[in-house]
PDB file of C-alpha atoms in Angstrom:
ATOM      1  CA  MET F   1      22.952  -4.051  37.896  1.00 42.00           C
ATOM      2  CA  THR F   2      20.607  -4.535  34.972  1.00 43.00           C
ATOM      3  CA  VAL F   3      18.294  -1.866  33.749  1.00 44.00           C
ATOM      4  CA  GLU F   4      14.837  -3.240  33.074  1.00 50.00           C
ATOM      5  CA  PHE F   5      13.202  -1.904  29.962  1.00 53.00           C
ATOM      6  CA  GLU F   6       9.904  -0.382  30.723  1.00 68.00           C
ATOM      7  CA  GLN F   7       7.154  -2.828  29.779  1.00 82.00           C
ATOM      8  CA  LEU F   8       5.495  -2.219  26.473  1.00 92.00           C
ATOM      9  CA  SER F   9       1.747  -1.722  26.744  1.00 95.00           C
ATOM     10  CA  CYS F  10      -0.738  -3.333  24.344  1.00 97.00           C
ATOM     11  CA  ARG F  11      -1.752   0.113  23.200  1.00 95.00           C
ATOM     12  CA  GLU F  12       1.856   0.859  22.201  1.00 95.00           C
ATOM     13  CA  LEU F  13       2.349  -2.539  20.625  1.00 97.00           C
ATOM     14  CA  VAL F  14      -0.449  -2.160  18.079  1.00 97.00           C
ATOM     15  CA  GLU F  15       1.373   0.894  16.719  1.00 96.00           C
ATOM     16  CA  LEU F  16       4.618  -1.054  16.288  1.00 97.00           C
ATOM     17  CA  VAL F  17       3.123  -4.022  14.457  1.00 97.00           C
ATOM     18  CA  THR F  18       3.918  -2.870  10.925  1.00 96.00           C
ATOM     19  CA  ASP F  19       7.520  -1.970  11.749  1.00 96.00           C
ATOM     20  CA  TYR F  20       7.767  -5.293  13.596  1.00 97.00           C
ATOM     21  CA  LEU F  21       6.428  -7.335  10.675  1.00 96.00           C
ATOM     22  CA  GLU F  22       8.550  -5.358   8.191  1.00 92.00           C
ATOM     23  CA  GLY F  23      11.647  -6.119  10.258  1.00 93.00           C
ATOM     24  CA  MET F  24      12.286  -2.404  10.672  1.00 92.00           C
ATOM     25  CA  LEU F  25      12.476  -2.238  14.468  1.00 95.00           C
ATOM     26  CA  PRO F  26      15.860  -1.835  16.148  1.00 96.00           C
ATOM     27  CA  ALA F  27      16.937  -5.161  17.736  1.00 96.00           C
ATOM     28  CA  ALA F  28      16.162  -4.068  21.297  1.00 95.00           C
ATOM     29  CA  GLU F  29      12.669  -2.872  20.337  1.00 95.00           C
ATOM     30  CA  HIS F  30      12.007  -6.047  18.388  1.00 97.00           C
ATOM     31  CA  GLU F  31      12.899  -8.042  21.462  1.00 96.00           C
ATOM     32  CA  ARG F  32      10.615  -5.932  23.626  1.00 96.00           C
ATOM     33  CA  VAL F  33       7.750  -6.777  21.304  1.00 97.00           C
ATOM     34  CA  ASP F  34       8.669 -10.485  21.362  1.00 97.00           C
ATOM     35  CA  ARG F  35       8.748 -10.482  25.145  1.00 96.00           C
ATOM     36  CA  HIS F  36       5.384  -8.773  25.349  1.00 96.00           C
ATOM     37  CA  LEU F  37       3.899 -11.299  22.933  1.00 97.00           C
ATOM     38  CA  GLU F  38       5.138 -14.210  25.043  1.00 96.00           C
ATOM     39  CA  THR F  39       2.836 -13.251  27.860  1.00 94.00           C
ATOM     40  CA  CYS F  40      -0.038 -11.477  26.110  1.00 96.00           C
ATOM     41  CA  GLN F  41      -2.696 -13.537  24.371  1.00 96.00           C
ATOM     42  CA  GLY F  42      -4.580 -10.434  23.191  1.00 97.00           C
ATOM     43  CA  CYS F  43      -1.564  -9.047  21.341  1.00 98.00           C
ATOM     44  CA  ARG F  44      -0.666 -12.467  19.890  1.00 98.00           C
ATOM     45  CA  THR F  45      -4.168 -12.592  18.413  1.00 98.00           C
ATOM     46  CA  TYR F  46      -3.801  -9.026  17.179  1.00 98.00           C
ATOM     47  CA  VAL F  47      -0.494  -9.706  15.396  1.00 98.00           C
ATOM     48  CA  GLU F  48      -1.968 -12.890  13.917  1.00 98.00           C
ATOM     49  CA  GLN F  49      -4.931 -10.889  12.603  1.00 98.00           C
ATOM     50  CA  MET F  50      -2.574  -8.382  10.988  1.00 98.00           C
ATOM     51  CA  ARG F  51      -0.748 -11.280   9.287  1.00 97.00           C
ATOM     52  CA  GLN F  52      -4.081 -12.718   8.141  1.00 97.00           C
ATOM     53  CA  THR F  53      -5.165  -9.316   6.843  1.00 97.00           C
ATOM     54  CA  ILE F  54      -1.961  -8.996   4.794  1.00 97.00           C
ATOM     55  CA  GLU F  55      -2.344 -12.518   3.442  1.00 96.00           C
ATOM     56  CA  LEU F  56      -5.970 -11.977   2.462  1.00 96.00           C
ATOM     57  CA  THR F  57      -5.113  -8.673   0.818  1.00 96.00           C
ATOM     58  CA  GLY F  58      -2.471 -10.522  -1.207  1.00 94.00           C
ATOM     59  CA  ARG F  59      -5.179 -12.738  -2.659  1.00 92.00           C
ATOM     60  CA  LEU F  60      -7.182  -9.883  -4.091  1.00 90.00           C
ATOM     61  CA  THR F  61      -6.700  -9.518  -7.798  1.00 82.00           C
ATOM     62  CA  VAL F  62      -5.870  -6.290  -9.472  1.00 76.00           C
ATOM     63  CA  GLU F  63      -8.550  -4.984 -11.813  1.00 78.00           C
ATOM     64  CA  ASP F  64      -7.974  -5.276 -15.543  1.00 83.00           C
ATOM     65  CA  VAL F  65      -7.408  -2.555 -18.090  1.00 89.00           C
ATOM     66  CA  SER F  66     -10.678  -1.681 -19.798  1.00 89.00           C
ATOM     67  CA  PRO F  67     -10.823  -2.920 -23.403  1.00 91.00           C
ATOM     68  CA  GLU F  68     -11.521   0.676 -24.519  1.00 91.00           C
ATOM     69  CA  ALA F  69      -8.373   1.984 -22.878  1.00 92.00           C
ATOM     70  CA  GLU F  70      -6.328  -0.863 -24.295  1.00 93.00           C
ATOM     71  CA  LEU F  71      -7.593  -0.154 -27.815  1.00 93.00           C
ATOM     72  CA  VAL F  72      -6.789   3.534 -27.543  1.00 94.00           C
ATOM     73  CA  LEU F  73      -3.308   2.779 -26.246  1.00 95.00           C
ATOM     74  CA  LEU F  74      -2.532   0.194 -28.905  1.00 95.00           C
ATOM     75  CA  GLU F  75      -3.676   2.690 -31.507  1.00 95.00           C
ATOM     76  CA  ALA F  76      -1.275   5.235 -30.030  1.00 95.00           C
ATOM     77  CA  PHE F  77       1.504   2.657 -30.049  1.00 96.00           C
ATOM     78  CA  ARG F  78       0.982   1.946 -33.752  1.00 95.00           C
ATOM     79  CA  ALA F  79       0.929   5.657 -34.537  1.00 95.00           C
ATOM     80  CA  TRP F  80       4.112   6.163 -32.532  1.00 94.00           C
ATOM     81  CA  HIS F  81       5.899   3.319 -34.271  1.00 92.00           C
ATOM     82  CA  THR F  82       4.999   4.412 -37.793  1.00 91.00           C
ATOM     83  CA  ALA F  83       5.725   8.082 -37.096  1.00 81.00           C
TER      84      ALA F  83
ATOM     85  CA  MET O   1       6.538 -10.336 -21.180  1.00 48.00           C
ATOM     86  CA  ALA O   2      10.096 -10.423 -22.489  1.00 49.00           C
ATOM     87  CA  ALA O   3      12.667 -12.146 -20.313  1.00 66.00           C
ATOM     88  CA  THR O   4      14.814  -9.130 -19.562  1.00 88.00           C
ATOM     89  CA  GLU O   5      14.175  -5.423 -19.519  1.00 90.00           C
ATOM     90  CA  ALA O   6      16.690  -4.896 -22.339  1.00 91.00           C
ATOM     91  CA  GLU O   7      14.806  -7.389 -24.501  1.00 93.00           C
ATOM     92  CA  LEU O   8      11.532  -5.753 -23.640  1.00 94.00           C
ATOM     93  CA  LEU O   9      12.895  -2.340 -24.618  1.00 95.00           C
ATOM     94  CA  ASP O  10      14.174  -3.728 -27.916  1.00 94.00           C
ATOM     95  CA  ALA O  11      10.774  -5.258 -28.607  1.00 96.00           C
ATOM     96  CA  LEU O  12       8.971  -1.994 -27.826  1.00 96.00           C
ATOM     97  CA  ARG O  13      11.327   0.054 -29.970  1.00 95.00           C
ATOM     98  CA  ALA O  14      10.832  -2.437 -32.803  1.00 95.00           C
ATOM     99  CA  GLY O  15       7.087  -1.827 -32.586  1.00 96.00           C
ATOM    100  CA  ASP O  16       6.110  -5.159 -30.987  1.00 96.00           C
ATOM    101  CA  GLU O  17       2.447  -4.624 -30.109  1.00 96.00           C
ATOM    102  CA  ALA O  18       2.160  -7.714 -27.927  1.00 96.00           C
ATOM    103  CA  ALA O  19       5.034  -6.466 -25.773  1.00 96.00           C
ATOM    104  CA  PHE O  20       3.382  -3.072 -25.382  1.00 97.00           C
ATOM    105  CA  ALA O  21      -0.022  -4.632 -24.610  1.00 96.00           C
ATOM    106  CA  ALA O  22       1.557  -6.834 -21.913  1.00 94.00           C
ATOM    107  CA  LEU O  23       3.236  -3.808 -20.357  1.00 95.00           C
ATOM    108  CA  VAL O  24      -0.036  -1.872 -20.358  1.00 96.00           C
ATOM    109  CA  ARG O  25      -1.874  -4.782 -18.735  1.00 94.00           C
ATOM    110  CA  GLU O  26       0.783  -5.046 -16.071  1.00 92.00           C
ATOM    111  CA  TYR O  27       0.971  -1.406 -15.047  1.00 94.00           C
ATOM    112  CA  HIS O  28      -2.094   0.453 -16.209  1.00 95.00           C
ATOM    113  CA  PRO O  29      -4.364  -0.396 -13.233  1.00 92.00           C
ATOM    114  CA  SER O  30      -1.631   0.692 -10.805  1.00 91.00           C
ATOM    115  CA  LEU O  31      -1.045   3.866 -12.767  1.00 94.00           C
ATOM    116  CA  VAL O  32      -4.717   4.744 -12.407  1.00 93.00           C
ATOM    117  CA  ARG O  33      -4.594   4.027  -8.660  1.00 88.00           C
ATOM    118  CA  VAL O  34      -1.545   6.169  -8.126  1.00 90.00           C
ATOM    119  CA  ALA O  35      -2.970   8.960 -10.290  1.00 91.00           C
ATOM    120  CA  ARG O  36      -6.060   8.874  -8.095  1.00 88.00           C
ATOM    121  CA  MET O  37      -3.934  10.202  -5.218  1.00 85.00           C
ATOM    122  CA  TYR O  38      -3.399  13.436  -7.097  1.00 88.00           C
ATOM    123  CA  VAL O  39      -6.602  14.050  -9.002  1.00 89.00           C
ATOM    124  CA  SER O  40     -10.188  14.213  -7.858  1.00 84.00           C
ATOM    125  CA  SER O  41     -11.987  11.737 -10.066  1.00 89.00           C
ATOM    126  CA  GLN O  42     -11.562   8.255 -11.450  1.00 90.00           C
ATOM    127  CA  ALA O  43     -12.104   9.595 -14.975  1.00 93.00           C
ATOM    128  CA  THR O  44      -9.296  12.144 -14.616  1.00 94.00           C
ATOM    129  CA  ALA O  45      -7.026   9.449 -13.166  1.00 94.00           C
ATOM    130  CA  GLU O  46      -7.727   7.289 -16.201  1.00 95.00           C
ATOM    131  CA  GLU O  47      -6.856  10.221 -18.489  1.00 96.00           C
ATOM    132  CA  VAL O  48      -3.630  10.848 -16.591  1.00 97.00           C
ATOM    133  CA  ALA O  49      -2.684   7.174 -16.910  1.00 97.00           C
ATOM    134  CA  GLN O  50      -3.355   7.218 -20.653  1.00 97.00           C
ATOM    135  CA  GLU O  51      -1.339  10.397 -21.037  1.00 97.00           C
ATOM    136  CA  THR O  52       1.468   8.666 -19.142  1.00 98.00           C
ATOM    137  CA  TRP O  53       1.684   5.970 -21.816  1.00 98.00           C
ATOM    138  CA  LEU O  54       2.016   8.659 -24.475  1.00 97.00           C
ATOM    139  CA  GLY O  55       4.823  10.150 -22.391  1.00 97.00           C
ATOM    140  CA  VAL O  56       6.434   6.709 -22.169  1.00 97.00           C
ATOM    141  CA  LEU O  57       6.293   6.310 -25.953  1.00 97.00           C
ATOM    142  CA  ASN O  58       7.700   9.788 -26.513  1.00 95.00           C
ATOM    143  CA  GLY O  59      10.602   9.154 -24.162  1.00 96.00           C
ATOM    144  CA  LEU O  60      11.282   5.527 -25.030  1.00 95.00           C
ATOM    145  CA  ASP O  61      14.086   6.181 -27.498  1.00 92.00           C
ATOM    146  CA  ARG O  62      15.875   8.361 -24.976  1.00 93.00           C
ATOM    147  CA  PHE O  63      15.339   6.029 -21.984  1.00 94.00           C
ATOM    148  CA  GLU O  64      18.798   4.918 -20.859  1.00 89.00           C
ATOM    149  CA  GLY O  65      17.849   2.411 -18.214  1.00 87.00           C
ATOM    150  CA  ARG O  66      19.430   4.272 -15.323  1.00 87.00           C
ATOM    151  CA  SER O  67      16.363   3.398 -13.296  1.00 87.00           C
ATOM    152  CA  SER O  68      14.107   0.404 -13.867  1.00 89.00           C
ATOM    153  CA  LEU O  69      11.470   0.809 -16.546  1.00 93.00           C
ATOM    154  CA  LYS O  70       8.795   0.571 -13.847  1.00 91.00           C
ATOM    155  CA  THR O  71      10.297   3.400 -11.804  1.00 90.00           C
ATOM    156  CA  TRP O  72      10.683   5.526 -14.915  1.00 93.00           C
ATOM    157  CA  ILE O  73       7.047   4.975 -15.970  1.00 96.00           C
ATOM    158  CA  PHE O  74       5.767   5.935 -12.515  1.00 94.00           C
ATOM    159  CA  ARG O  75       7.932   9.080 -12.483  1.00 92.00           C
ATOM    160  CA  ILE O  76       6.367  10.162 -15.738  1.00 95.00           C
ATOM    161  CA  LEU O  77       2.970   9.509 -14.187  1.00 95.00           C
ATOM    162  CA  ALA O  78       3.787  11.544 -11.079  1.00 92.00           C
ATOM    163  CA  ASN O  79       4.849  14.534 -13.190  1.00 93.00           C
ATOM    164  CA  ILE O  80       1.767  14.442 -15.367  1.00 96.00           C
ATOM    165  CA  ALA O  81      -0.539  13.895 -12.376  1.00 93.00           C
ATOM    166  CA  LYS O  82       1.005  16.798 -10.458  1.00 90.00           C
ATOM    167  CA  THR O  83       0.700  19.146 -13.398  1.00 93.00           C
ATOM    168  CA  ARG O  84      -2.920  18.100 -13.808  1.00 93.00           C
ATOM    169  CA  ALA O  85      -3.637  18.496 -10.079  1.00 89.00           C
ATOM    170  CA  VAL O  86      -2.190  22.005 -10.038  1.00 88.00           C
ATOM    171  CA  ARG O  87      -4.174  22.952 -13.117  1.00 89.00           C
ATOM    172  CA  ASP O  88      -7.339  21.672 -11.430  1.00 86.00           C
ATOM    173  CA  GLY O  89      -6.497  23.638  -8.281  1.00 83.00           C
ATOM    174  CA  ARG O  90      -5.960  20.553  -6.103  1.00 77.00           C
ATOM    175  CA  THR O  91      -3.631  20.392  -3.110  1.00 70.00           C
ATOM    176  CA  LEU O  92      -0.878  17.884  -3.715  1.00 66.00           C
ATOM    177  CA  PRO O  93      -0.671  14.887  -1.416  1.00 64.00           C
ATOM    178  CA  PHE O  94       2.254  14.650   1.003  1.00 59.00           C
ATOM    179  CA  SER O  95       2.682  18.393   1.182  1.00 53.00           C
ATOM    180  CA  ALA O  96       4.184  19.630   4.452  1.00 41.00           C
ATOM    181  CA  LEU O  97       0.738  20.172   5.925  1.00 44.00           C
ATOM    182  CA  GLU O  98      -0.341  16.676   5.065  1.00 57.00           C
ATOM    183  CA  ASP O  99       2.724  14.873   6.370  1.00 64.00           C
ATOM    184  CA  PRO O 100       1.018  11.738   7.709  1.00 68.00           C
ATOM    185  CA  ALA O 101       3.412  11.391  10.630  1.00 66.00           C
ATOM    186  CA  ARG O 102       2.221  14.743  11.992  1.00 69.00           C
ATOM    187  CA  VAL O 103      -1.368  13.768  12.532  1.00 74.00           C
ATOM    188  CA  PRO O 104      -1.738  10.777  14.820  1.00 79.00           C
ATOM    189  CA  GLU O 105      -4.303   8.209  13.811  1.00 87.00           C
ATOM    190  CA  PRO O 106      -4.469   5.282  16.249  1.00 92.00           C
ATOM    191  CA  ALA O 107      -4.443   1.744  14.801  1.00 94.00           C
ATOM    192  CA  VAL O 108      -7.012   0.639  17.379  1.00 94.00           C
ATOM    193  CA  GLY O 109      -9.590   2.869  19.077  1.00 92.00           C
ATOM    194  CA  ALA O 110      -8.602   4.130  22.546  1.00 90.00           C
ATOM    195  CA  ASP O 111     -11.801   2.628  23.989  1.00 92.00           C
ATOM    196  CA  ARG O 112     -10.402  -0.843  23.423  1.00 94.00           C
ATOM    197  CA  PHE O 113      -7.689  -0.246  26.024  1.00 95.00           C
ATOM    198  CA  LEU O 114      -7.566   0.362  29.757  1.00 94.00           C
ATOM    199  CA  ASP O 115      -6.507   3.826  30.801  1.00 91.00           C
ATOM    200  CA  THR O 116      -2.792   4.619  30.620  1.00 88.00           C
ATOM    201  CA  GLU O 117      -3.081   5.534  34.323  1.00 89.00           C
ATOM    202  CA  HIS O 118      -4.644   2.201  35.247  1.00 90.00           C
ATOM    203  CA  PRO O 119      -2.937   1.016  38.491  1.00 90.00           C
ATOM    204  CA  ARG O 120      -2.378  -2.580  37.426  1.00 88.00           C
ATOM    205  CA  TRP O 121      -2.669  -2.862  33.645  1.00 90.00           C
ATOM    206  CA  PRO O 122      -1.988   0.540  32.061  1.00 91.00           C
ATOM    207  CA  GLY O 123      -2.706   0.542  28.336  1.00 93.00           C
ATOM    208  CA  HIS O 124      -3.654  -3.135  28.355  1.00 94.00           C
ATOM    209  CA  TRP O 125      -6.533  -4.516  26.288  1.00 96.00           C
ATOM    210  CA  ALA O 126      -9.900  -3.796  27.895  1.00 94.00           C
ATOM    211  CA  VAL O 127     -11.579  -5.836  25.170  1.00 91.00           C
ATOM    212  CA  ARG O 128      -9.145  -8.354  23.715  1.00 93.00           C
ATOM    213  CA  PRO O 129      -9.397  -9.238  20.045  1.00 96.00           C
ATOM    214  CA  ALA O 130     -10.922 -12.689  19.515  1.00 95.00           C
ATOM    215  CA  ALA O 131      -9.283 -15.129  17.101  1.00 95.00           C
ATOM    216  CA  TRP O 132     -10.937 -15.256  13.687  1.00 96.00           C
ATOM    217  CA  PRO O 133     -12.435 -18.529  12.492  1.00 95.00           C
ATOM    218  CA  ALA O 134     -10.352 -20.003   9.662  1.00 91.00           C
ATOM    219  CA  ASP O 135     -13.277 -20.962   7.432  1.00 92.00           C
ATOM    220  CA  ALA O 136     -14.812 -17.475   7.594  1.00 93.00           C
ATOM    221  CA  LEU O 137     -11.496 -15.973   6.511  1.00 93.00           C
ATOM    222  CA  LEU O 138     -11.770 -17.733   3.179  1.00 90.00           C
ATOM    223  CA  ALA O 139     -15.416 -16.850   2.568  1.00 92.00           C
ATOM    224  CA  ALA O 140     -16.276 -14.788  -0.499  1.00 92.00           C
ATOM    225  CA  GLU O 141     -18.025 -12.254   1.731  1.00 93.00           C
ATOM    226  CA  THR O 142     -14.823 -11.637   3.712  1.00 94.00           C
ATOM    227  CA  ARG O 143     -13.097 -10.896   0.449  1.00 93.00           C
ATOM    228  CA  GLU O 144     -15.784  -8.391  -0.453  1.00 94.00           C
ATOM    229  CA  ARG O 145     -15.510  -6.668   2.926  1.00 95.00           C
ATOM    230  CA  LEU O 146     -11.773  -6.494   2.499  1.00 96.00           C
ATOM    231  CA  ALA O 147     -12.043  -4.971  -0.968  1.00 94.00           C
ATOM    232  CA  ASP O 148     -14.611  -2.453   0.334  1.00 95.00           C
ATOM    233  CA  ALA O 149     -12.361  -1.517   3.254  1.00 96.00           C
ATOM    234  CA  ILE O 150      -9.465  -0.812   0.881  1.00 94.00           C
ATOM    235  CA  GLU O 151     -11.739   1.176  -1.402  1.00 91.00           C
ATOM    236  CA  ALA O 152     -12.849   3.323   1.572  1.00 93.00           C
ATOM    237  CA  LEU O 153      -9.276   4.362   2.491  1.00 93.00           C
ATOM    238  CA  PRO O 154      -7.909   7.825   1.707  1.00 89.00           C
ATOM    239  CA  ALA O 155      -6.254   7.741  -1.741  1.00 85.00           C
ATOM    240  CA  THR O 156      -2.659   7.821  -0.452  1.00 89.00           C
ATOM    241  CA  GLN O 157      -3.193   4.902   1.950  1.00 92.00           C
ATOM    242  CA  ARG O 158      -5.103   3.019  -0.724  1.00 91.00           C
ATOM    243  CA  ALA O 159      -2.265   3.412  -3.206  1.00 91.00           C
ATOM    244  CA  VAL O 160       0.360   2.206  -0.731  1.00 94.00           C
ATOM    245  CA  ILE O 161      -1.549  -0.877   0.465  1.00 95.00           C
ATOM    246  CA  THR O 162      -2.519  -1.824  -3.094  1.00 93.00           C
ATOM    247  CA  LEU O 163       1.021  -1.646  -4.409  1.00 93.00           C
ATOM    248  CA  ARG O 164       2.588  -3.332  -1.376  1.00 96.00           C
ATOM    249  CA  ASP O 165       0.063  -5.968  -0.378  1.00 96.00           C
ATOM    250  CA  VAL O 166      -2.075  -6.628  -3.463  1.00 92.00           C
ATOM    251  CA  GLU O 167       0.661  -6.305  -6.070  1.00 89.00           C
ATOM    252  CA  GLY O 168       3.567  -7.316  -3.888  1.00 92.00           C
ATOM    253  CA  TRP O 169       5.904  -4.402  -4.641  1.00 93.00           C
ATOM    254  CA  SER O 170       8.870  -3.828  -2.324  1.00 94.00           C
ATOM    255  CA  SER O 171       8.833  -0.833  -0.008  1.00 94.00           C
ATOM    256  CA  GLU O 172      11.611   0.709  -2.103  1.00 93.00           C
ATOM    257  CA  GLU O 173       9.621   0.414  -5.324  1.00 92.00           C
ATOM    258  CA  VAL O 174       6.634   2.028  -3.649  1.00 93.00           C
ATOM    259  CA  ARG O 175       8.771   4.836  -2.240  1.00 91.00           C
ATOM    260  CA  ASN O 176      10.190   5.555  -5.672  1.00 88.00           C
ATOM    261  CA  ALA O 177       6.890   5.429  -7.492  1.00 86.00           C
ATOM    262  CA  LEU O 178       5.042   7.580  -4.958  1.00 86.00           C
ATOM    263  CA  GLU O 179       8.000   9.803  -4.055  1.00 85.00           C
ATOM    264  CA  LEU O 180       7.625   9.007  -0.380  1.00 89.00           C
ATOM    265  CA  SER O 181      10.136   8.972   2.439  1.00 91.00           C
ATOM    266  CA  GLU O 182      10.673   5.594   4.048  1.00 91.00           C
ATOM    267  CA  THR O 183       8.915   6.776   7.207  1.00 90.00           C
ATOM    268  CA  ASN O 184       5.860   8.047   5.381  1.00 91.00           C
ATOM    269  CA  GLN O 185       5.631   4.877   3.335  1.00 93.00           C
ATOM    270  CA  ARG O 186       5.507   2.846   6.533  1.00 93.00           C
ATOM    271  CA  VAL O 187       3.113   5.198   8.316  1.00 94.00           C
ATOM    272  CA  LEU O 188       0.697   5.022   5.386  1.00 94.00           C
ATOM    273  CA  LEU O 189       1.024   1.244   5.115  1.00 96.00           C
ATOM    274  CA  HIS O 190       0.512   0.884   8.860  1.00 97.00           C
ATOM    275  CA  ARG O 191      -2.625   2.992   8.837  1.00 96.00           C
ATOM    276  CA  ALA O 192      -4.026   1.251   5.805  1.00 97.00           C
ATOM    277  CA  ARG O 193      -3.439  -2.260   7.177  1.00 98.00           C
ATOM    278  CA  SER O 194      -4.707  -1.313  10.641  1.00 97.00           C
ATOM    279  CA  LYS O 195      -7.933   0.107   9.230  1.00 97.00           C
ATOM    280  CA  VAL O 196      -8.518  -2.880   6.998  1.00 98.00           C
ATOM    281  CA  ARG O 197      -8.027  -5.241   9.963  1.00 98.00           C
ATOM    282  CA  ALA O 198     -10.396  -3.133  12.038  1.00 97.00           C
ATOM    283  CA  ALA O 199     -12.991  -3.208   9.265  1.00 96.00           C
ATOM    284  CA  LEU O 200     -12.881  -7.013   9.123  1.00 96.00           C
ATOM    285  CA  GLU O 201     -13.074  -7.449  12.892  1.00 95.00           C
ATOM    286  CA  PRO O 202     -16.779  -6.887  13.635  1.00 92.00           C
ATOM    287  CA  TYR O 203     -17.751  -9.149  10.769  1.00 92.00           C
ATOM    288  CA  LEU O 204     -15.295 -11.983  11.516  1.00 93.00           C
ATOM    289  CA  GLU O 205     -15.986 -11.977  15.239  1.00 87.00           C
ATOM    290  CA  GLN O 206     -19.596 -12.875  14.609  1.00 78.00           C
ATOM    291  CA  ALA O 207     -18.758 -15.483  11.999  1.00 69.00           C
TER     292      ALA O 207
END
């Protein structure tokens, strides 16, 4: 006799997405998500949007150090070195 | 930046300004972001980050490389930021009361799903997400919305998503720098990413 896992709902799946994408779900859970995705267009779109969000975030650039701060810090570095 | 950390340390100890400037450019913006989790204003965060560099210089000759330079710098920051937060009468982030795992915060609003008691499709999408058009994803305006959404996050979530997804740090590096448990790191990342996706949705669906 095989024990059927209880079906994952879409509402549960959206909370597992990060663990799923990070590869942090236990194998059986990971498979449950995969099986849900096979038959659920809405969740496939959702996971795709999470991937797109991560990719877009990766294209943002980090702000630069202000020239004032850099000057102050270089000054401190010189003082430290000559001390 | 020098090829290896040992070379970089030698250069710094020898007073190589270019090496120090490169290090500052690499980490200073992140230091300010992380400091922002502890203190109440951008100006204070900037002060804490600058003070951190002084701490780095003071400790440089004693630094033994038991952790990476990056981890060590962010530990110094955390100590200075905490001291400053306490002095300013602020509650520290990640205190027991603020354990993120204790307060649920759904990734998607409950109104998007059918009732969990629904006879046929419990917890299924009531309103399915619609695929986003590829050209709109690359638009400058999408980028602005994304940056705004990150800016609007609580400071802890903002720090985690910035370090992980903008700067590409590993989860371990983020855990070390922010002194987070693995679970909390993932909960914060999950909430941050989910909110950013949700913020893009209304805009991209109309695109």
